[in-house]
mmCIF file with all atom_site columns, C-alpha atoms in Angstrom:
data_model
loop_
_atom_site.group_PDB
_atom_site.id
_atom_site.type_symbol
_atom_site.label_atom_id
_atom_site.label_alt_id
_atom_site.label_comp_id
_atom_site.label_asym_id
_atom_site.label_entity_id
_atom_site.label_seq_id
_atom_site.pdbx_PDB_ins_code
_atom_site.Cartn_x
_atom_site.Cartn_y
_atom_site.Cartn_z
_atom_site.occupancy
_atom_site.B_iso_or_equiv
_atom_site.pdbx_formal_charge
_atom_site.auth_seq_id
_atom_site.auth_comp_id
_atom_site.auth_asym_id
_atom_site.auth_atom_id
_atom_site.pdbx_PDB_model_num
ATOM 1   C CA . UNK A 1 1   ? -9.501  35.887  1.977   1.00 62.00 ? 1   UNK A CA 1
ATOM 2   C CA . UNK A 1 2   ? -10.038 36.898  -1.661  1.00 73.00 ? 2   UNK A CA 1
ATOM 3   C CA . UNK A 1 3   ? -11.866 34.674  -4.125  1.00 76.00 ? 3   UNK A CA 1
ATOM 4   C CA . UNK A 1 4   ? -8.673  34.014  -6.112  1.00 82.00 ? 4   UNK A CA 1
ATOM 5   C CA . UNK A 1 5   ? -6.767  32.855  -3.034  1.00 79.00 ? 5   UNK A CA 1
ATOM 6   C CA . UNK A 1 6   ? -9.700  30.717  -1.969  1.00 77.00 ? 6   UNK A CA 1
ATOM 7   C CA . UNK A 1 7   ? -9.851  29.085  -5.404  1.00 82.00 ? 7   UNK A CA 1
ATOM 8   C CA . UNK A 1 8   ? -6.096  28.488  -5.323  1.00 82.00 ? 8   UNK A CA 1
ATOM 9   C CA . UNK A 1 9   ? -6.384  26.926  -1.876  1.00 77.00 ? 9   UNK A CA 1
ATOM 10  C CA . UNK A 1 10  ? -9.079  24.478  -2.970  1.00 79.00 ? 10  UNK A CA 1
ATOM 11  C CA . UNK A 1 11  ? -7.109  23.649  -6.133  1.00 83.00 ? 11  UNK A CA 1
ATOM 12  C CA . UNK A 1 12  ? -4.020  22.870  -4.043  1.00 81.00 ? 12  UNK A CA 1
ATOM 13  C CA . UNK A 1 13  ? -6.129  20.736  -1.721  1.00 79.00 ? 13  UNK A CA 1
ATOM 14  C CA . UNK A 1 14  ? -7.254  18.630  -4.670  1.00 82.00 ? 14  UNK A CA 1
ATOM 15  C CA . UNK A 1 15  ? -3.787  18.507  -6.268  1.00 85.00 ? 15  UNK A CA 1
ATOM 16  C CA . UNK A 1 16  ? -2.008  17.513  -3.051  1.00 84.00 ? 16  UNK A CA 1
ATOM 17  C CA . UNK A 1 17  ? -3.979  14.277  -2.998  1.00 86.00 ? 17  UNK A CA 1
ATOM 18  C CA . UNK A 1 18  ? -2.315  13.148  -6.244  1.00 87.00 ? 18  UNK A CA 1
ATOM 19  C CA . UNK A 1 19  ? 1.150   14.357  -5.221  1.00 89.00 ? 19  UNK A CA 1
ATOM 20  C CA . UNK A 1 20  ? 1.015   12.561  -1.882  1.00 89.00 ? 20  UNK A CA 1
ATOM 21  C CA . UNK A 1 21  ? -0.337  9.489   -3.659  1.00 91.00 ? 21  UNK A CA 1
ATOM 22  C CA . UNK A 1 22  ? 2.932   9.334   -5.586  1.00 91.00 ? 22  UNK A CA 1
ATOM 23  C CA . UNK A 1 23  ? 4.855   9.694   -2.321  1.00 91.00 ? 23  UNK A CA 1
ATOM 24  C CA . UNK A 1 24  ? 2.923   6.798   -0.838  1.00 93.00 ? 24  UNK A CA 1
ATOM 25  C CA . UNK A 1 25  ? 3.812   4.631   -3.822  1.00 91.00 ? 25  UNK A CA 1
ATOM 26  C CA . UNK A 1 26  ? 7.498   5.518   -3.460  1.00 92.00 ? 26  UNK A CA 1
ATOM 27  C CA . UNK A 1 27  ? 7.633   4.401   0.185   1.00 93.00 ? 27  UNK A CA 1
ATOM 28  C CA . UNK A 1 28  ? 5.420   1.338   -0.289  1.00 94.00 ? 28  UNK A CA 1
ATOM 29  C CA . UNK A 1 29  ? 8.369   -1.055  -0.617  1.00 92.00 ? 29  UNK A CA 1
ATOM 30  C CA . UNK A 1 30  ? 9.923   0.226   2.619   1.00 94.00 ? 30  UNK A CA 1
ATOM 31  C CA . UNK A 1 31  ? 6.734   -0.204  4.648   1.00 95.00 ? 31  UNK A CA 1
ATOM 32  C CA . UNK A 1 32  ? 5.964   -3.596  3.083   1.00 95.00 ? 32  UNK A CA 1
ATOM 33  C CA . UNK A 1 33  ? 9.433   -4.827  4.014   1.00 92.00 ? 33  UNK A CA 1
ATOM 34  C CA . UNK A 1 34  ? 9.397   -3.409  7.544   1.00 94.00 ? 34  UNK A CA 1
ATOM 35  C CA . UNK A 1 35  ? 5.828   -4.153  8.657   1.00 95.00 ? 35  UNK A CA 1
ATOM 36  C CA . UNK A 1 36  ? 4.888   -6.924  6.235   1.00 95.00 ? 36  UNK A CA 1
ATOM 37  C CA . UNK A 1 37  ? 2.223   -6.877  3.551   1.00 95.00 ? 37  UNK A CA 1
ATOM 38  C CA . UNK A 1 38  ? -0.669  -7.486  5.918   1.00 96.00 ? 38  UNK A CA 1
ATOM 39  C CA . UNK A 1 39  ? 0.776   -5.242  8.625   1.00 96.00 ? 39  UNK A CA 1
ATOM 40  C CA . UNK A 1 40  ? 1.210   -2.360  6.192   1.00 97.00 ? 40  UNK A CA 1
ATOM 41  C CA . UNK A 1 41  ? -2.360  -2.715  4.934   1.00 97.00 ? 41  UNK A CA 1
ATOM 42  C CA . UNK A 1 42  ? -3.748  -2.788  8.486   1.00 97.00 ? 42  UNK A CA 1
ATOM 43  C CA . UNK A 1 43  ? -1.758  0.282   9.514   1.00 96.00 ? 43  UNK A CA 1
ATOM 44  C CA . UNK A 1 44  ? -2.636  2.045   6.279   1.00 96.00 ? 44  UNK A CA 1
ATOM 45  C CA . UNK A 1 45  ? -6.369  1.402   6.635   1.00 96.00 ? 45  UNK A CA 1
ATOM 46  C CA . UNK A 1 46  ? -6.363  2.531   10.259  1.00 96.00 ? 46  UNK A CA 1
ATOM 47  C CA . UNK A 1 47  ? -4.782  5.851   9.245   1.00 96.00 ? 47  UNK A CA 1
ATOM 48  C CA . UNK A 1 48  ? -7.128  6.152   6.244   1.00 95.00 ? 48  UNK A CA 1
ATOM 49  C CA . UNK A 1 49  ? -10.160 5.626   8.499   1.00 96.00 ? 49  UNK A CA 1
ATOM 50  C CA . UNK A 1 50  ? -8.976  8.348   10.878  1.00 95.00 ? 50  UNK A CA 1
ATOM 51  C CA . UNK A 1 51  ? -8.295  10.816  8.061   1.00 94.00 ? 51  UNK A CA 1
ATOM 52  C CA . UNK A 1 52  ? -11.637 10.173  6.361   1.00 94.00 ? 52  UNK A CA 1
ATOM 53  C CA . UNK A 1 53  ? -13.448 10.693  9.656   1.00 94.00 ? 53  UNK A CA 1
ATOM 54  C CA . UNK A 1 54  ? -11.590 13.981  10.200  1.00 92.00 ? 54  UNK A CA 1
ATOM 55  C CA . UNK A 1 55  ? -12.480 15.145  6.704   1.00 92.00 ? 55  UNK A CA 1
ATOM 56  C CA . UNK A 1 56  ? -16.116 14.378  7.378   1.00 92.00 ? 56  UNK A CA 1
ATOM 57  C CA . UNK A 1 57  ? -15.975 16.456  10.555  1.00 92.00 ? 57  UNK A CA 1
ATOM 58  C CA . UNK A 1 58  ? -14.147 19.400  8.975   1.00 89.00 ? 58  UNK A CA 1
ATOM 59  C CA . UNK A 1 59  ? -17.346 21.308  8.208   1.00 88.00 ? 59  UNK A CA 1
ATOM 60  C CA . UNK A 1 60  ? -18.738 20.832  11.709  1.00 90.00 ? 60  UNK A CA 1
ATOM 61  C CA . UNK A 1 61  ? -15.434 21.931  13.249  1.00 88.00 ? 61  UNK A CA 1
ATOM 62  C CA . UNK A 1 62  ? -15.221 24.829  10.746  1.00 86.00 ? 62  UNK A CA 1
ATOM 63  C CA . UNK A 1 63  ? -11.577 24.017  10.071  1.00 83.00 ? 63  UNK A CA 1
ATOM 64  C CA . UNK A 1 64  ? -10.360 23.861  6.493   1.00 81.00 ? 64  UNK A CA 1
ATOM 65  C CA . UNK A 1 65  ? -6.895  22.941  7.823   1.00 84.00 ? 65  UNK A CA 1
ATOM 66  C CA . UNK A 1 66  ? -8.311  19.613  8.992   1.00 89.00 ? 66  UNK A CA 1
ATOM 67  C CA . UNK A 1 67  ? -9.705  18.974  5.515   1.00 88.00 ? 67  UNK A CA 1
ATOM 68  C CA . UNK A 1 68  ? -6.373  19.766  3.831   1.00 86.00 ? 68  UNK A CA 1
ATOM 69  C CA . UNK A 1 69  ? -4.383  17.619  6.276   1.00 89.00 ? 69  UNK A CA 1
ATOM 70  C CA . UNK A 1 70  ? -6.846  14.776  5.831   1.00 90.00 ? 70  UNK A CA 1
ATOM 71  C CA . UNK A 1 71  ? -6.576  14.991  2.045   1.00 89.00 ? 71  UNK A CA 1
ATOM 72  C CA . UNK A 1 72  ? -2.773  14.943  2.186   1.00 90.00 ? 72  UNK A CA 1
ATOM 73  C CA . UNK A 1 73  ? -2.522  11.888  4.440   1.00 92.00 ? 73  UNK A CA 1
ATOM 74  C CA . UNK A 1 74  ? -5.348  10.130  2.577   1.00 92.00 ? 74  UNK A CA 1
ATOM 75  C CA . UNK A 1 75  ? -3.352  10.589  -0.629  1.00 93.00 ? 75  UNK A CA 1
ATOM 76  C CA . UNK A 1 76  ? -0.367  8.856   0.962   1.00 94.00 ? 76  UNK A CA 1
ATOM 77  C CA . UNK A 1 77  ? -2.636  6.032   2.134   1.00 95.00 ? 77  UNK A CA 1
ATOM 78  C CA . UNK A 1 78  ? -4.063  5.574   -1.367  1.00 94.00 ? 78  UNK A CA 1
ATOM 79  C CA . UNK A 1 79  ? -0.576  5.414   -2.857  1.00 94.00 ? 79  UNK A CA 1
ATOM 80  C CA . UNK A 1 80  ? 0.501   2.815   -0.311  1.00 94.00 ? 80  UNK A CA 1
ATOM 81  C CA . UNK A 1 81  ? -2.620  0.748   -0.787  1.00 94.00 ? 81  UNK A CA 1
ATOM 82  C CA . UNK A 1 82  ? -2.355  0.830   -4.592  1.00 93.00 ? 82  UNK A CA 1
ATOM 83  C CA . UNK A 1 83  ? 1.121   -0.704  -4.364  1.00 93.00 ? 83  UNK A CA 1
ATOM 84  C CA . UNK A 1 84  ? 0.900   -3.045  -1.361  1.00 95.00 ? 84  UNK A CA 1
ATOM 85  C CA . UNK A 1 85  ? -2.555  -4.568  -1.950  1.00 94.00 ? 85  UNK A CA 1
ATOM 86  C CA . UNK A 1 86  ? -1.638  -6.104  -5.361  1.00 93.00 ? 86  UNK A CA 1
ATOM 87  C CA . UNK A 1 87  ? 1.629   -7.327  -3.828  1.00 92.00 ? 87  UNK A CA 1
ATOM 88  C CA . UNK A 1 88  ? -0.194  -9.062  -0.974  1.00 95.00 ? 88  UNK A CA 1
ATOM 89  C CA . UNK A 1 89  ? -2.719  -10.624 -3.362  1.00 94.00 ? 89  UNK A CA 1
ATOM 90  C CA . UNK A 1 90  ? 0.033   -11.846 -5.679  1.00 91.00 ? 90  UNK A CA 1
ATOM 91  C CA . UNK A 1 91  ? 1.942   -13.487 -2.819  1.00 91.00 ? 91  UNK A CA 1
ATOM 92  C CA . UNK A 1 92  ? -1.034  -15.317 -1.305  1.00 94.00 ? 92  UNK A CA 1
ATOM 93  C CA . UNK A 1 93  ? -2.697  -16.422 -4.553  1.00 93.00 ? 93  UNK A CA 1
ATOM 94  C CA . UNK A 1 94  ? -1.884  -19.731 -6.276  1.00 91.00 ? 94  UNK A CA 1
ATOM 95  C CA . UNK A 1 95  ? 0.439   -19.368 -9.248  1.00 86.00 ? 95  UNK A CA 1
ATOM 96  C CA . UNK A 1 96  ? -2.407  -20.031 -11.686 1.00 88.00 ? 96  UNK A CA 1
ATOM 97  C CA . UNK A 1 97  ? -4.469  -17.145 -10.245 1.00 90.00 ? 97  UNK A CA 1
ATOM 98  C CA . UNK A 1 98  ? -1.818  -14.488 -9.588  1.00 88.00 ? 98  UNK A CA 1
ATOM 99  C CA . UNK A 1 99  ? -2.448  -12.602 -12.805 1.00 88.00 ? 99  UNK A CA 1
ATOM 100 C CA . UNK A 1 100 ? -6.187  -12.632 -12.209 1.00 89.00 ? 100 UNK A CA 1
ATOM 101 C CA . UNK A 1 101 ? -5.819  -11.373 -8.623  1.00 88.00 ? 101 UNK A CA 1
ATOM 102 C CA . UNK A 1 102 ? -3.507  -8.566  -9.717  1.00 83.00 ? 102 UNK A CA 1
ATOM 103 C CA . UNK A 1 103 ? -6.000  -7.526  -12.380 1.00 88.00 ? 103 UNK A CA 1
ATOM 104 C CA . UNK A 1 104 ? -8.864  -7.590  -9.875  1.00 90.00 ? 104 UNK A CA 1
ATOM 105 C CA . UNK A 1 105 ? -6.962  -5.181  -7.638  1.00 88.00 ? 105 UNK A CA 1
ATOM 106 C CA . UNK A 1 106 ? -6.547  -2.603  -10.392 1.00 87.00 ? 106 UNK A CA 1
ATOM 107 C CA . UNK A 1 107 ? -10.107 -3.176  -11.553 1.00 92.00 ? 107 UNK A CA 1
ATOM 108 C CA . UNK A 1 108 ? -11.355 -2.477  -8.038  1.00 92.00 ? 108 UNK A CA 1
ATOM 109 C CA . UNK A 1 109 ? -9.454  0.830   -7.996  1.00 90.00 ? 109 UNK A CA 1
ATOM 110 C CA . UNK A 1 110 ? -11.067 1.831   -11.291 1.00 92.00 ? 110 UNK A CA 1
ATOM 111 C CA . UNK A 1 111 ? -14.482 0.814   -9.970  1.00 94.00 ? 111 UNK A CA 1
ATOM 112 C CA . UNK A 1 112 ? -13.886 2.895   -6.851  1.00 92.00 ? 112 UNK A CA 1
ATOM 113 C CA . UNK A 1 113 ? -13.047 5.946   -8.972  1.00 91.00 ? 113 UNK A CA 1
ATOM 114 C CA . UNK A 1 114 ? -16.294 5.406   -10.887 1.00 95.00 ? 114 UNK A CA 1
ATOM 115 C CA . UNK A 1 115 ? -18.334 5.142   -7.680  1.00 94.00 ? 115 UNK A CA 1
ATOM 116 C CA . UNK A 1 116 ? -16.641 8.260   -6.305  1.00 92.00 ? 116 UNK A CA 1
ATOM 117 C CA . UNK A 1 117 ? -17.508 10.181  -9.457  1.00 92.00 ? 117 UNK A CA 1
ATOM 118 C CA . UNK A 1 118 ? -21.140 9.122   -9.253  1.00 95.00 ? 118 UNK A CA 1
ATOM 119 C CA . UNK A 1 119 ? -21.435 9.969   -5.553  1.00 94.00 ? 119 UNK A CA 1
ATOM 120 C CA . UNK A 1 120 ? -19.829 13.350  -6.210  1.00 92.00 ? 120 UNK A CA 1
ATOM 121 C CA . UNK A 1 121 ? -22.580 14.427  -8.597  1.00 94.00 ? 121 UNK A CA 1
ATOM 122 C CA . UNK A 1 122 ? -24.921 17.187  -7.416  1.00 91.00 ? 122 UNK A CA 1
ATOM 123 C CA . UNK A 1 123 ? -27.849 14.798  -7.659  1.00 92.00 ? 123 UNK A CA 1
ATOM 124 C CA . UNK A 1 124 ? -26.243 12.510  -5.064  1.00 94.00 ? 124 UNK A CA 1
ATOM 125 C CA . UNK A 1 125 ? -23.774 13.854  -2.462  1.00 94.00 ? 125 UNK A CA 1
ATOM 126 C CA . UNK A 1 126 ? -22.041 16.673  -4.313  1.00 90.00 ? 126 UNK A CA 1
ATOM 127 C CA . UNK A 1 127 ? -23.994 19.444  -2.621  1.00 92.00 ? 127 UNK A CA 1
ATOM 128 C CA . UNK A 1 128 ? -23.101 22.152  -0.134  1.00 87.00 ? 128 UNK A CA 1
ATOM 129 C CA . UNK A 1 129 ? -24.711 20.245  2.725   1.00 92.00 ? 129 UNK A CA 1
ATOM 130 C CA . UNK A 1 130 ? -23.865 16.632  1.841   1.00 94.00 ? 130 UNK A CA 1
ATOM 131 C CA . UNK A 1 131 ? -20.204 16.835  0.783   1.00 91.00 ? 131 UNK A CA 1
ATOM 132 C CA . UNK A 1 132 ? -18.945 15.982  4.321   1.00 93.00 ? 132 UNK A CA 1
ATOM 133 C CA . UNK A 1 133 ? -20.693 12.620  3.968   1.00 94.00 ? 133 UNK A CA 1
ATOM 134 C CA . UNK A 1 134 ? -18.870 12.080  0.678   1.00 92.00 ? 134 UNK A CA 1
ATOM 135 C CA . UNK A 1 135 ? -15.530 12.927  2.296   1.00 92.00 ? 135 UNK A CA 1
ATOM 136 C CA . UNK A 1 136 ? -16.263 10.540  5.173   1.00 94.00 ? 136 UNK A CA 1
ATOM 137 C CA . UNK A 1 137 ? -17.348 7.674   2.888   1.00 94.00 ? 137 UNK A CA 1
ATOM 138 C CA . UNK A 1 138 ? -13.836 6.081   2.735   1.00 93.00 ? 138 UNK A CA 1
ATOM 139 C CA . UNK A 1 139 ? -14.373 5.026   6.342   1.00 95.00 ? 139 UNK A CA 1
ATOM 140 C CA . UNK A 1 140 ? -16.630 2.216   5.061   1.00 95.00 ? 140 UNK A CA 1
ATOM 141 C CA . UNK A 1 141 ? -14.027 0.299   2.975   1.00 94.00 ? 141 UNK A CA 1
ATOM 142 C CA . UNK A 1 142 ? -11.383 1.099   5.597   1.00 95.00 ? 142 UNK A CA 1
ATOM 143 C CA . UNK A 1 143 ? -13.435 -0.563  8.355   1.00 96.00 ? 143 UNK A CA 1
ATOM 144 C CA . UNK A 1 144 ? -14.232 -3.511  6.098   1.00 96.00 ? 144 UNK A CA 1
ATOM 145 C CA . UNK A 1 145 ? -10.540 -4.024  5.320   1.00 95.00 ? 145 UNK A CA 1
ATOM 146 C CA . UNK A 1 146 ? -9.532  -3.729  8.965   1.00 96.00 ? 146 UNK A CA 1
ATOM 147 C CA . UNK A 1 147 ? -12.075 -6.335  10.061  1.00 96.00 ? 147 UNK A CA 1
ATOM 148 C CA . UNK A 1 148 ? -11.452 -8.868  7.290   1.00 96.00 ? 148 UNK A CA 1
ATOM 149 C CA . UNK A 1 149 ? -7.650  -8.555  7.219   1.00 96.00 ? 149 UNK A CA 1
ATOM 150 C CA . UNK A 1 150 ? -7.485  -9.248  10.945  1.00 95.00 ? 150 UNK A CA 1
ATOM 151 C CA . UNK A 1 151 ? -8.480  -12.860 10.268  1.00 95.00 ? 151 UNK A CA 1
ATOM 152 C CA . UNK A 1 152 ? -6.013  -13.338 7.392   1.00 96.00 ? 152 UNK A CA 1
ATOM 153 C CA . UNK A 1 153 ? -2.418  -14.509 7.912   1.00 96.00 ? 153 UNK A CA 1
ATOM 154 C CA . UNK A 1 154 ? 0.625   -12.625 6.711   1.00 97.00 ? 154 UNK A CA 1
ATOM 155 C CA . UNK A 1 155 ? 2.023   -13.432 3.279   1.00 95.00 ? 155 UNK A CA 1
ATOM 156 C CA . UNK A 1 156 ? 3.753   -16.859 3.452   1.00 96.00 ? 156 UNK A CA 1
ATOM 157 C CA . UNK A 1 157 ? 6.596   -15.615 1.273   1.00 93.00 ? 157 UNK A CA 1
ATOM 158 C CA . UNK A 1 158 ? 7.217   -12.630 3.544   1.00 95.00 ? 158 UNK A CA 1
ATOM 159 C CA . UNK A 1 159 ? 7.319   -14.905 6.587   1.00 96.00 ? 159 UNK A CA 1
ATOM 160 C CA . UNK A 1 160 ? 9.721   -17.291 4.872   1.00 94.00 ? 160 UNK A CA 1
ATOM 161 C CA . UNK A 1 161 ? 12.046  -14.892 3.050   1.00 91.00 ? 161 UNK A CA 1
ATOM 162 C CA . UNK A 1 162 ? 12.010  -11.781 5.237   1.00 91.00 ? 162 UNK A CA 1
ATOM 163 C CA . UNK A 1 163 ? 11.285  -13.221 8.685   1.00 92.00 ? 163 UNK A CA 1
ATOM 164 C CA . UNK A 1 164 ? 12.883  -16.641 8.008   1.00 91.00 ? 164 UNK A CA 1
ATOM 165 C CA . UNK A 1 165 ? 10.100  -18.326 9.966   1.00 94.00 ? 165 UNK A CA 1
ATOM 166 C CA . UNK A 1 166 ? 9.496   -21.595 8.115   1.00 94.00 ? 166 UNK A CA 1
ATOM 167 C CA . UNK A 1 167 ? 6.803   -22.856 10.501  1.00 95.00 ? 167 UNK A CA 1
ATOM 168 C CA . UNK A 1 168 ? 4.742   -19.659 10.327  1.00 96.00 ? 168 UNK A CA 1
ATOM 169 C CA . UNK A 1 169 ? 5.086   -19.570 6.542   1.00 96.00 ? 169 UNK A CA 1
ATOM 170 C CA . UNK A 1 170 ? 3.891   -23.164 6.237   1.00 96.00 ? 170 UNK A CA 1
ATOM 171 C CA . UNK A 1 171 ? 0.956   -22.519 8.585   1.00 96.00 ? 171 UNK A CA 1
ATOM 172 C CA . UNK A 1 172 ? -0.070  -19.459 6.566   1.00 96.00 ? 172 UNK A CA 1
ATOM 173 C CA . UNK A 1 173 ? 0.221   -21.383 3.308   1.00 96.00 ? 173 UNK A CA 1
ATOM 174 C CA . UNK A 1 174 ? -1.944  -24.198 4.692   1.00 96.00 ? 174 UNK A CA 1
ATOM 175 C CA . UNK A 1 175 ? -4.552  -21.608 5.747   1.00 96.00 ? 175 UNK A CA 1
ATOM 176 C CA . UNK A 1 176 ? -4.674  -20.045 2.289   1.00 96.00 ? 176 UNK A CA 1
ATOM 177 C CA . UNK A 1 177 ? -4.627  -23.312 0.338   1.00 94.00 ? 177 UNK A CA 1
ATOM 178 C CA . UNK A 1 178 ? -6.994  -25.151 2.709   1.00 93.00 ? 178 UNK A CA 1
ATOM 179 C CA . UNK A 1 179 ? -4.821  -28.252 2.422   1.00 93.00 ? 179 UNK A CA 1
ATOM 180 C CA . UNK A 1 180 ? -1.868  -29.647 4.329   1.00 93.00 ? 180 UNK A CA 1
ATOM 181 C CA . UNK A 1 181 ? -0.087  -30.695 1.139   1.00 92.00 ? 181 UNK A CA 1
ATOM 182 C CA . UNK A 1 182 ? 1.998   -27.565 0.563   1.00 94.00 ? 182 UNK A CA 1
ATOM 183 C CA . UNK A 1 183 ? 5.440   -29.177 0.505   1.00 93.00 ? 183 UNK A CA 1
ATOM 184 C CA . UNK A 1 184 ? 6.017   -28.474 -3.180  1.00 93.00 ? 184 UNK A CA 1
ATOM 185 C CA . UNK A 1 185 ? 5.184   -24.785 -2.849  1.00 93.00 ? 185 UNK A CA 1
ATOM 186 C CA . UNK A 1 186 ? 7.278   -24.504 0.310   1.00 94.00 ? 186 UNK A CA 1
ATOM 187 C CA . UNK A 1 187 ? 10.288  -26.011 -1.452  1.00 94.00 ? 187 UNK A CA 1
ATOM 188 C CA . UNK A 1 188 ? 9.860   -23.567 -4.331  1.00 91.00 ? 188 UNK A CA 1
ATOM 189 C CA . UNK A 1 189 ? 9.837   -20.610 -1.920  1.00 92.00 ? 189 UNK A CA 1
ATOM 190 C CA . UNK A 1 190 ? 12.859  -21.972 -0.024  1.00 92.00 ? 190 UNK A CA 1
ATOM 191 C CA . UNK A 1 191 ? 14.758  -22.291 -3.287  1.00 91.00 ? 191 UNK A CA 1
ATOM 192 C CA . UNK A 1 192 ? 13.803  -18.728 -4.153  1.00 88.00 ? 192 UNK A CA 1
ATOM 193 C CA . UNK A 1 193 ? 15.057  -17.588 -0.739  1.00 88.00 ? 193 UNK A CA 1
ATOM 194 C CA . UNK A 1 194 ? 18.343  -19.403 -1.299  1.00 88.00 ? 194 UNK A CA 1
ATOM 195 C CA . UNK A 1 195 ? 18.744  -17.927 -4.784  1.00 85.00 ? 195 UNK A CA 1
ATOM 196 C CA . UNK A 1 196 ? 17.984  -14.467 -3.439  1.00 80.00 ? 196 UNK A CA 1
ATOM 197 C CA . UNK A 1 197 ? 20.627  -14.833 -0.729  1.00 68.00 ? 197 UNK A CA 1
ATOM 198 C CA . UNK A 1 198 ? 23.195  -16.043 -3.266  1.00 63.00 ? 198 UNK A CA 1
ATOM 199 C CA . UNK A 1 199 ? 22.390  -13.126 -5.563  1.00 48.00 ? 199 UNK A CA 1
ATOM 200 C CA . UNK A 1 200 ? 22.724  -10.607 -2.731  1.00 53.00 ? 200 UNK A CA 1
ATOM 201 C CA . UNK A 1 201 ? 26.097  -12.028 -1.658  1.00 52.00 ? 201 UNK A CA 1
ATOM 202 C CA . UNK A 1 202 ? 27.306  -12.008 -5.253  1.00 46.00 ? 202 UNK A CA 1
ATOM 203 C CA . UNK A 1 203 ? 26.144  -8.436  -5.736  1.00 42.00 ? 203 UNK A CA 1
ATOM 204 C CA . UNK A 1 204 ? 27.785  -7.334  -2.486  1.00 50.00 ? 204 UNK A CA 1
ATOM 205 C CA . UNK A 1 205 ? 31.062  -8.988  -3.498  1.00 48.00 ? 205 UNK A CA 1
ATOM 206 C CA . UNK A 1 206 ? 30.911  -7.334  -6.913  1.00 50.00 ? 206 UNK A CA 1
ATOM 207 C CA . UNK A 1 207 ? 30.340  -3.913  -5.359  1.00 47.00 ? 207 UNK A CA 1
ATOM 208 C CA . UNK A 1 208 ? 33.297  -4.352  -2.986  1.00 46.00 ? 208 UNK A CA 1
ATOM 209 C CA . UNK A 1 209 ? 35.485  -5.458  -5.885  1.00 53.00 ? 209 UNK A CA 1
ATOM 210 C CA . UNK A 1 210 ? 34.583  -2.386  -7.917  1.00 50.00 ? 210 UNK A CA 1
ATOM 211 C CA . UNK A 1 211 ? 35.225  -0.125  -4.932  1.00 45.00 ? 211 UNK A CA 1
ATOM 212 C CA . UNK A 1 212 ? 38.627  -1.753  -4.352  1.00 46.00 ? 212 UNK A CA 1
ATOM 213 C CA . UNK A 1 213 ? 39.636  -1.411  -8.005  1.00 50.00 ? 213 UNK A CA 1
ATOM 214 C CA . UNK A 1 214 ? 38.436  2.191   -8.223  1.00 52.00 ? 214 UNK A CA 1
ATOM 215 C CA . UNK A 1 215 ? 40.275  3.127   -5.044  1.00 51.00 ? 215 UNK A CA 1
ATOM 216 C CA . UNK A 1 216 ? 43.628  1.611   -6.004  1.00 52.00 ? 216 UNK A CA 1
ATOM 217 C CA . UNK A 1 217 ? 43.491  2.518   -9.689  1.00 52.00 ? 217 UNK A CA 1
ATOM 218 C CA . UNK A 1 218 ? 42.502  6.028   -8.685  1.00 51.00 ? 218 UNK A CA 1
ATOM 219 C CA . UNK A 1 219 ? 45.551  6.279   -6.420  1.00 47.00 ? 219 UNK A CA 1
ATOM 220 C CA . UNK A 1 220 ? 47.815  5.129   -9.258  1.00 45.00 ? 220 UNK A CA 1
ATOM 221 C CA . UNK A 1 221 ? 46.370  7.757   -11.588 1.00 36.00 ? 221 UNK A CA 1
ATOM 222 C CA . UNK A 1 222 ? 46.897  10.430  -8.962  1.00 44.00 ? 222 UNK A CA 1
#
């Protein structure tokens, strides 16, 4: 392989991470709705751990394909995590702390970029022999997230609105608030669920009305 093709290959490997990150953000809502906020984060971190471990082993296995595949899937995981983690934090935090929790999530991402830049310096891990350790380093936060999230309940709002499980939602809310007096917050979420259902029915009716009018008016014009 020529030097120009090799350079292009490494450039694409780096660029694919950002492209797949956007793809992960696009599909974040689908995964969060299907598997839940906590479920999506657990699945995402399990995949991220596997990919980071494969990237770390790419030099030993002498397979650049493994490194590229790991970078691509890791990009998707980062996109998913960047969207779902703030959502989970916002739904489990008290109303007075939701803005703060959302800010902490983005601040943590920025801090992680800073740490990655420092570790990537030649004086640290950015050398010909140590870069596999740098590529495998995401396994540490992935393991930490997997262990800690296992003991956390699902988002109360997801359980109430999406799963329609009032008892599970109340139990999760009690766990997060560390108090049994959650009736006011439960009523607020139930009202939001009712309003959401009313809005969806109204929107569906409006769509059907427009389709009916377009169909019959279109026939008259023809």
